Short mmCIF file of N, CA and C in Angstrom, two decimals:
data_model
loop_
_atom_site.label_atom_id
_atom_site.label_comp_id
_atom_site.label_asym_id
_atom_site.label_seq_id
_atom_site.Cartn_x
_atom_site.Cartn_y
_atom_site.Cartn_z
N MET A 693 0.84 -1.18 0.00
CA MET A 693 0.00 0.00 0.00
C MET A 693 0.88 1.24 0.00
N ARG A 694 0.64 2.13 -0.91
CA ARG A 694 1.38 3.38 -0.94
C ARG A 694 0.48 4.50 -0.46
N VAL A 695 1.07 5.36 0.37
CA VAL A 695 0.29 6.46 0.92
C VAL A 695 1.04 7.75 0.62
N SER A 696 0.36 8.69 0.02
CA SER A 696 0.98 9.99 -0.22
C SER A 696 0.06 11.07 0.34
N GLY A 697 0.56 12.26 0.42
CA GLY A 697 -0.23 13.35 0.97
C GLY A 697 -1.55 13.53 0.25
N GLY A 698 -2.62 13.63 0.99
CA GLY A 698 -3.93 13.86 0.40
C GLY A 698 -4.63 12.60 -0.06
N GLN A 699 -3.92 11.50 -0.15
CA GLN A 699 -4.54 10.24 -0.58
C GLN A 699 -5.29 9.62 0.59
N THR A 700 -6.37 8.94 0.28
CA THR A 700 -7.11 8.26 1.33
C THR A 700 -7.15 6.77 1.03
N MET A 701 -7.43 6.02 2.07
CA MET A 701 -7.53 4.57 1.91
C MET A 701 -8.95 4.16 1.55
N VAL A 702 -9.94 4.74 2.22
CA VAL A 702 -11.32 4.31 1.99
C VAL A 702 -12.32 5.45 1.81
N LEU A 703 -12.06 6.62 2.35
CA LEU A 703 -13.08 7.67 2.37
C LEU A 703 -13.53 8.13 0.99
N ASP A 704 -12.65 8.08 0.01
CA ASP A 704 -13.05 8.54 -1.32
C ASP A 704 -13.35 7.38 -2.28
N LYS A 705 -13.58 6.22 -1.73
CA LYS A 705 -13.81 5.02 -2.53
C LYS A 705 -15.31 4.71 -2.62
N GLN A 706 -15.66 3.97 -3.66
CA GLN A 706 -17.07 3.61 -3.88
C GLN A 706 -17.62 2.80 -2.71
N GLY A 707 -16.80 1.94 -2.13
CA GLY A 707 -17.26 1.11 -1.01
C GLY A 707 -17.74 1.96 0.16
N TYR A 708 -17.05 3.07 0.41
CA TYR A 708 -17.48 3.95 1.51
C TYR A 708 -18.79 4.63 1.15
N ASP A 709 -18.92 5.06 -0.10
CA ASP A 709 -20.19 5.67 -0.54
C ASP A 709 -21.35 4.69 -0.34
N GLU A 710 -21.11 3.43 -0.68
CA GLU A 710 -22.13 2.40 -0.52
C GLU A 710 -22.46 2.18 0.96
N LEU A 711 -21.43 2.27 1.80
CA LEU A 711 -21.64 2.11 3.24
C LEU A 711 -22.50 3.26 3.79
N VAL A 712 -22.25 4.46 3.32
CA VAL A 712 -23.06 5.61 3.74
C VAL A 712 -24.51 5.43 3.28
N MET A 713 -24.69 4.90 2.07
CA MET A 713 -26.04 4.64 1.57
C MET A 713 -26.73 3.57 2.44
N TYR A 714 -25.97 2.58 2.84
CA TYR A 714 -26.49 1.52 3.71
C TYR A 714 -26.96 2.13 5.04
N LEU A 715 -26.17 3.03 5.58
CA LEU A 715 -26.56 3.73 6.81
C LEU A 715 -27.84 4.53 6.57
N THR A 716 -27.89 5.25 5.49
CA THR A 716 -29.05 6.08 5.15
C THR A 716 -30.32 5.23 5.05
N HIS A 717 -30.19 4.07 4.42
CA HIS A 717 -31.35 3.18 4.26
C HIS A 717 -31.81 2.58 5.58
N ASN A 718 -30.95 2.61 6.58
CA ASN A 718 -31.29 2.00 7.87
C ASN A 718 -31.52 3.03 8.98
N LEU A 719 -31.67 4.29 8.61
CA LEU A 719 -31.89 5.34 9.61
C LEU A 719 -33.15 5.12 10.44
N THR A 720 -34.13 4.44 9.88
CA THR A 720 -35.36 4.21 10.63
C THR A 720 -35.10 3.42 11.91
N LEU A 721 -34.03 2.63 11.94
CA LEU A 721 -33.66 1.91 13.17
C LEU A 721 -33.42 2.87 14.32
N PHE A 722 -32.96 4.07 13.99
CA PHE A 722 -32.61 5.05 15.02
C PHE A 722 -33.77 6.00 15.32
N GLU A 723 -34.86 5.84 14.57
CA GLU A 723 -36.00 6.73 14.76
C GLU A 723 -37.13 6.07 15.54
N LYS A 724 -37.05 4.74 15.69
CA LYS A 724 -38.15 4.06 16.37
C LYS A 724 -37.67 3.52 17.72
N PRO A 725 -38.60 3.42 18.66
CA PRO A 725 -38.23 2.88 19.96
C PRO A 725 -37.97 1.38 19.85
N GLY A 726 -37.18 0.88 20.76
CA GLY A 726 -36.90 -0.55 20.77
C GLY A 726 -36.50 -0.97 22.17
N GLU A 727 -36.10 -2.21 22.30
CA GLU A 727 -35.71 -2.74 23.60
C GLU A 727 -34.33 -2.21 23.99
N ILE A 728 -34.28 -1.56 25.13
CA ILE A 728 -33.01 -1.05 25.66
C ILE A 728 -32.60 -1.93 26.82
N GLU A 729 -31.44 -2.56 26.67
CA GLU A 729 -30.95 -3.45 27.73
C GLU A 729 -30.44 -2.62 28.91
N PRO A 730 -30.53 -3.15 30.12
CA PRO A 730 -30.01 -2.43 31.29
C PRO A 730 -28.53 -2.08 31.10
N GLY A 731 -28.18 -0.85 31.40
CA GLY A 731 -26.78 -0.41 31.29
C GLY A 731 -26.32 -0.17 29.86
N ALA A 732 -27.26 -0.08 28.92
CA ALA A 732 -26.90 0.13 27.51
C ALA A 732 -26.17 1.46 27.36
N PRO A 733 -25.11 1.48 26.54
CA PRO A 733 -24.39 2.74 26.31
C PRO A 733 -25.21 3.67 25.42
N ARG A 734 -24.77 4.90 25.34
CA ARG A 734 -25.38 5.84 24.41
C ARG A 734 -24.92 5.49 23.00
N VAL A 735 -25.68 5.91 22.00
CA VAL A 735 -25.40 5.57 20.60
C VAL A 735 -23.95 5.95 20.23
N MET A 736 -23.54 7.17 20.53
CA MET A 736 -22.20 7.61 20.12
C MET A 736 -21.11 6.86 20.88
N GLU A 737 -21.34 6.57 22.15
CA GLU A 737 -20.35 5.80 22.93
C GLU A 737 -20.12 4.44 22.29
N LEU A 738 -21.20 3.77 21.91
CA LEU A 738 -21.08 2.45 21.31
C LEU A 738 -20.36 2.53 19.97
N ILE A 739 -20.71 3.51 19.15
CA ILE A 739 -20.05 3.68 17.86
C ILE A 739 -18.54 3.84 18.06
N GLU A 740 -18.16 4.74 18.96
CA GLU A 740 -16.74 4.99 19.19
C GLU A 740 -16.04 3.74 19.72
N ASP A 741 -16.66 3.04 20.66
CA ASP A 741 -16.04 1.84 21.24
C ASP A 741 -15.87 0.73 20.22
N VAL A 742 -16.92 0.44 19.47
CA VAL A 742 -16.88 -0.67 18.52
C VAL A 742 -15.90 -0.36 17.39
N ILE A 743 -15.92 0.85 16.88
CA ILE A 743 -15.00 1.19 15.79
C ILE A 743 -13.56 1.19 16.32
N ALA A 744 -13.34 1.66 17.53
CA ALA A 744 -11.98 1.62 18.10
C ALA A 744 -11.48 0.18 18.21
N GLU A 745 -12.35 -0.74 18.61
CA GLU A 745 -11.96 -2.15 18.68
C GLU A 745 -11.51 -2.66 17.32
N TYR A 746 -12.23 -2.28 16.28
CA TYR A 746 -11.87 -2.73 14.93
C TYR A 746 -10.57 -2.11 14.45
N VAL A 747 -10.32 -0.85 14.81
CA VAL A 747 -9.04 -0.22 14.43
C VAL A 747 -7.89 -0.97 15.08
N ILE A 748 -8.07 -1.34 16.33
CA ILE A 748 -7.03 -2.10 17.03
C ILE A 748 -6.81 -3.44 16.32
N LYS A 749 -7.90 -4.10 15.94
CA LYS A 749 -7.77 -5.38 15.23
C LYS A 749 -7.03 -5.20 13.91
N ILE A 750 -7.36 -4.15 13.17
CA ILE A 750 -6.69 -3.89 11.89
C ILE A 750 -5.19 -3.77 12.11
N CYS A 751 -4.81 -2.98 13.11
CA CYS A 751 -3.38 -2.76 13.37
C CYS A 751 -2.70 -4.03 13.87
N GLU A 752 -3.40 -4.81 14.70
CA GLU A 752 -2.82 -6.06 15.20
C GLU A 752 -2.65 -7.08 14.08
N GLN A 753 -3.60 -7.11 13.15
CA GLN A 753 -3.56 -8.08 12.05
C GLN A 753 -2.58 -7.68 10.95
N ASN A 754 -2.17 -6.43 10.95
CA ASN A 754 -1.28 -5.92 9.90
C ASN A 754 -0.05 -5.26 10.54
N THR A 755 0.76 -6.09 11.15
CA THR A 755 1.92 -5.58 11.89
C THR A 755 2.93 -4.86 11.00
N GLU A 756 2.84 -5.08 9.69
CA GLU A 756 3.78 -4.44 8.77
C GLU A 756 3.43 -2.98 8.47
N LEU A 757 2.28 -2.51 8.95
CA LEU A 757 1.88 -1.12 8.70
C LEU A 757 2.88 -0.15 9.33
N SER A 758 3.22 0.87 8.56
CA SER A 758 4.12 1.91 9.09
C SER A 758 3.32 2.84 10.02
N THR A 759 4.04 3.65 10.74
CA THR A 759 3.40 4.64 11.61
C THR A 759 2.54 5.59 10.77
N GLU A 760 3.02 5.95 9.60
CA GLU A 760 2.27 6.84 8.71
C GLU A 760 0.96 6.18 8.27
N GLN A 761 1.01 4.89 7.94
CA GLN A 761 -0.18 4.18 7.52
C GLN A 761 -1.18 4.05 8.67
N ARG A 762 -0.68 3.76 9.87
CA ARG A 762 -1.55 3.66 11.04
C ARG A 762 -2.21 5.01 11.33
N SER A 763 -1.45 6.07 11.19
CA SER A 763 -1.99 7.42 11.41
C SER A 763 -3.08 7.73 10.39
N LEU A 764 -2.86 7.30 9.14
CA LEU A 764 -3.87 7.52 8.10
C LEU A 764 -5.15 6.77 8.45
N ILE A 765 -5.02 5.55 8.92
CA ILE A 765 -6.20 4.77 9.32
C ILE A 765 -6.96 5.50 10.42
N VAL A 766 -6.23 5.97 11.43
CA VAL A 766 -6.88 6.67 12.55
C VAL A 766 -7.56 7.94 12.06
N ARG A 767 -6.91 8.70 11.18
CA ARG A 767 -7.53 9.93 10.65
C ARG A 767 -8.80 9.62 9.87
N GLU A 768 -8.74 8.56 9.06
CA GLU A 768 -9.93 8.21 8.27
C GLU A 768 -11.05 7.70 9.17
N VAL A 769 -10.70 6.94 10.18
CA VAL A 769 -11.72 6.45 11.12
C VAL A 769 -12.34 7.63 11.85
N ASP A 770 -11.54 8.62 12.21
CA ASP A 770 -12.09 9.84 12.83
C ASP A 770 -13.10 10.49 11.89
N GLY A 771 -12.79 10.51 10.58
CA GLY A 771 -13.71 11.07 9.59
C GLY A 771 -15.00 10.28 9.51
N ILE A 772 -14.88 8.96 9.58
CA ILE A 772 -16.06 8.09 9.53
C ILE A 772 -16.93 8.32 10.76
N VAL A 773 -16.29 8.39 11.94
CA VAL A 773 -17.04 8.63 13.17
C VAL A 773 -17.72 10.01 13.10
N TYR A 774 -17.01 10.98 12.56
CA TYR A 774 -17.60 12.32 12.40
C TYR A 774 -18.83 12.25 11.49
N ASP A 775 -18.71 11.53 10.37
CA ASP A 775 -19.85 11.38 9.46
C ASP A 775 -21.04 10.73 10.18
N LEU A 776 -20.75 9.69 10.96
CA LEU A 776 -21.82 9.02 11.71
C LEU A 776 -22.45 9.97 12.71
N GLN A 777 -21.62 10.76 13.36
CA GLN A 777 -22.13 11.72 14.34
C GLN A 777 -23.04 12.75 13.67
N GLU A 778 -22.66 13.19 12.48
CA GLU A 778 -23.48 14.15 11.73
C GLU A 778 -24.83 13.54 11.35
N VAL A 779 -24.78 12.34 10.79
CA VAL A 779 -26.01 11.69 10.32
C VAL A 779 -26.93 11.33 11.48
N LEU A 780 -26.34 10.92 12.59
CA LEU A 780 -27.14 10.46 13.74
C LEU A 780 -27.23 11.51 14.85
N SER A 781 -26.96 12.77 14.52
CA SER A 781 -26.87 13.82 15.54
C SER A 781 -28.08 13.91 16.47
N SER A 782 -29.25 13.58 15.99
CA SER A 782 -30.44 13.71 16.83
C SER A 782 -30.57 12.57 17.84
N VAL A 783 -29.78 11.51 17.68
CA VAL A 783 -29.93 10.36 18.58
C VAL A 783 -28.64 9.94 19.29
N THR A 784 -27.57 10.69 19.12
CA THR A 784 -26.27 10.25 19.66
C THR A 784 -26.27 10.10 21.18
N GLU A 785 -27.13 10.82 21.87
CA GLU A 785 -27.15 10.74 23.34
C GLU A 785 -28.18 9.74 23.88
N GLN A 786 -28.96 9.15 22.99
CA GLN A 786 -29.94 8.15 23.43
C GLN A 786 -29.24 6.83 23.74
N ARG A 787 -29.84 6.06 24.62
CA ARG A 787 -29.33 4.70 24.89
C ARG A 787 -29.64 3.82 23.69
N VAL A 788 -28.69 2.95 23.32
CA VAL A 788 -28.90 2.11 22.15
C VAL A 788 -29.89 1.00 22.44
N THR A 789 -30.67 0.71 21.43
CA THR A 789 -31.58 -0.44 21.51
C THR A 789 -30.81 -1.66 21.03
N LYS A 790 -31.39 -2.80 21.27
CA LYS A 790 -30.79 -4.06 20.83
C LYS A 790 -30.54 -4.05 19.32
N GLU A 791 -31.54 -3.59 18.56
CA GLU A 791 -31.44 -3.55 17.09
C GLU A 791 -30.36 -2.56 16.63
N GLN A 792 -30.30 -1.43 17.31
CA GLN A 792 -29.27 -0.44 16.96
C GLN A 792 -27.88 -0.99 17.24
N ARG A 793 -27.71 -1.70 18.36
CA ARG A 793 -26.42 -2.30 18.70
C ARG A 793 -26.00 -3.27 17.59
N GLU A 794 -26.91 -4.11 17.16
CA GLU A 794 -26.60 -5.07 16.09
C GLU A 794 -26.19 -4.34 14.81
N PHE A 795 -26.90 -3.29 14.47
CA PHE A 795 -26.58 -2.53 13.26
C PHE A 795 -25.22 -1.87 13.39
N ILE A 796 -24.95 -1.22 14.53
CA ILE A 796 -23.67 -0.52 14.73
C ILE A 796 -22.51 -1.51 14.65
N GLU A 797 -22.68 -2.68 15.26
CA GLU A 797 -21.61 -3.68 15.21
C GLU A 797 -21.40 -4.18 13.78
N GLU A 798 -22.49 -4.38 13.05
CA GLU A 798 -22.37 -4.80 11.65
C GLU A 798 -21.71 -3.71 10.81
N PHE A 799 -22.13 -2.47 11.02
CA PHE A 799 -21.58 -1.33 10.28
C PHE A 799 -20.07 -1.21 10.53
N ALA A 800 -19.67 -1.33 11.79
CA ALA A 800 -18.25 -1.24 12.13
C ALA A 800 -17.47 -2.38 11.47
N GLY A 801 -18.06 -3.55 11.41
CA GLY A 801 -17.42 -4.68 10.72
C GLY A 801 -17.24 -4.39 9.24
N LEU A 802 -18.22 -3.73 8.64
CA LEU A 802 -18.11 -3.36 7.22
C LEU A 802 -17.03 -2.30 7.01
N VAL A 803 -16.89 -1.38 7.97
CA VAL A 803 -15.81 -0.39 7.91
C VAL A 803 -14.47 -1.12 7.95
N LYS A 804 -14.34 -2.08 8.86
CA LYS A 804 -13.10 -2.86 8.95
C LYS A 804 -12.82 -3.56 7.63
N ASN A 805 -13.85 -4.13 7.02
CA ASN A 805 -13.68 -4.81 5.74
C ASN A 805 -13.13 -3.85 4.66
N LEU A 806 -13.60 -2.61 4.68
CA LEU A 806 -13.10 -1.62 3.72
C LEU A 806 -11.60 -1.41 3.90
N PHE A 807 -11.18 -1.28 5.17
CA PHE A 807 -9.76 -1.09 5.44
C PHE A 807 -8.96 -2.35 5.11
N ASP A 808 -9.50 -3.51 5.45
CA ASP A 808 -8.81 -4.76 5.12
C ASP A 808 -8.58 -4.85 3.61
N ALA A 809 -9.59 -4.48 2.83
CA ALA A 809 -9.47 -4.54 1.37
C ALA A 809 -8.45 -3.51 0.86
N ALA A 810 -8.38 -2.36 1.52
CA ALA A 810 -7.46 -1.30 1.09
C ALA A 810 -6.00 -1.66 1.42
N ILE A 811 -5.84 -2.43 2.49
CA ILE A 811 -4.48 -2.82 2.92
C ILE A 811 -4.02 -3.97 2.07
#
């Protein structure tokens, strides 16, 4: 993988556009009430935690990544989290429902897949 200034790994790729569309098509999950488990985190907390876990996995699975490449991954993940925060701004402080948790975990897995494919 070659990284130069201004180049991105996933943010400007078709796969990311499709992922954003997938999120858009599933926004109703965040608009309807559902089962909230005791001690459920807030929507944004869960997004940050789950995506952070996947970033750690990416770096652990790809020990050959340079510091520059790891930094690029972190910057792009920050951009993805920012996009999620923008799209879900009206619900980021709500406790996650069971269905939302499943979606967020699936979405984060798809983000990881984008990075895996780029690496």
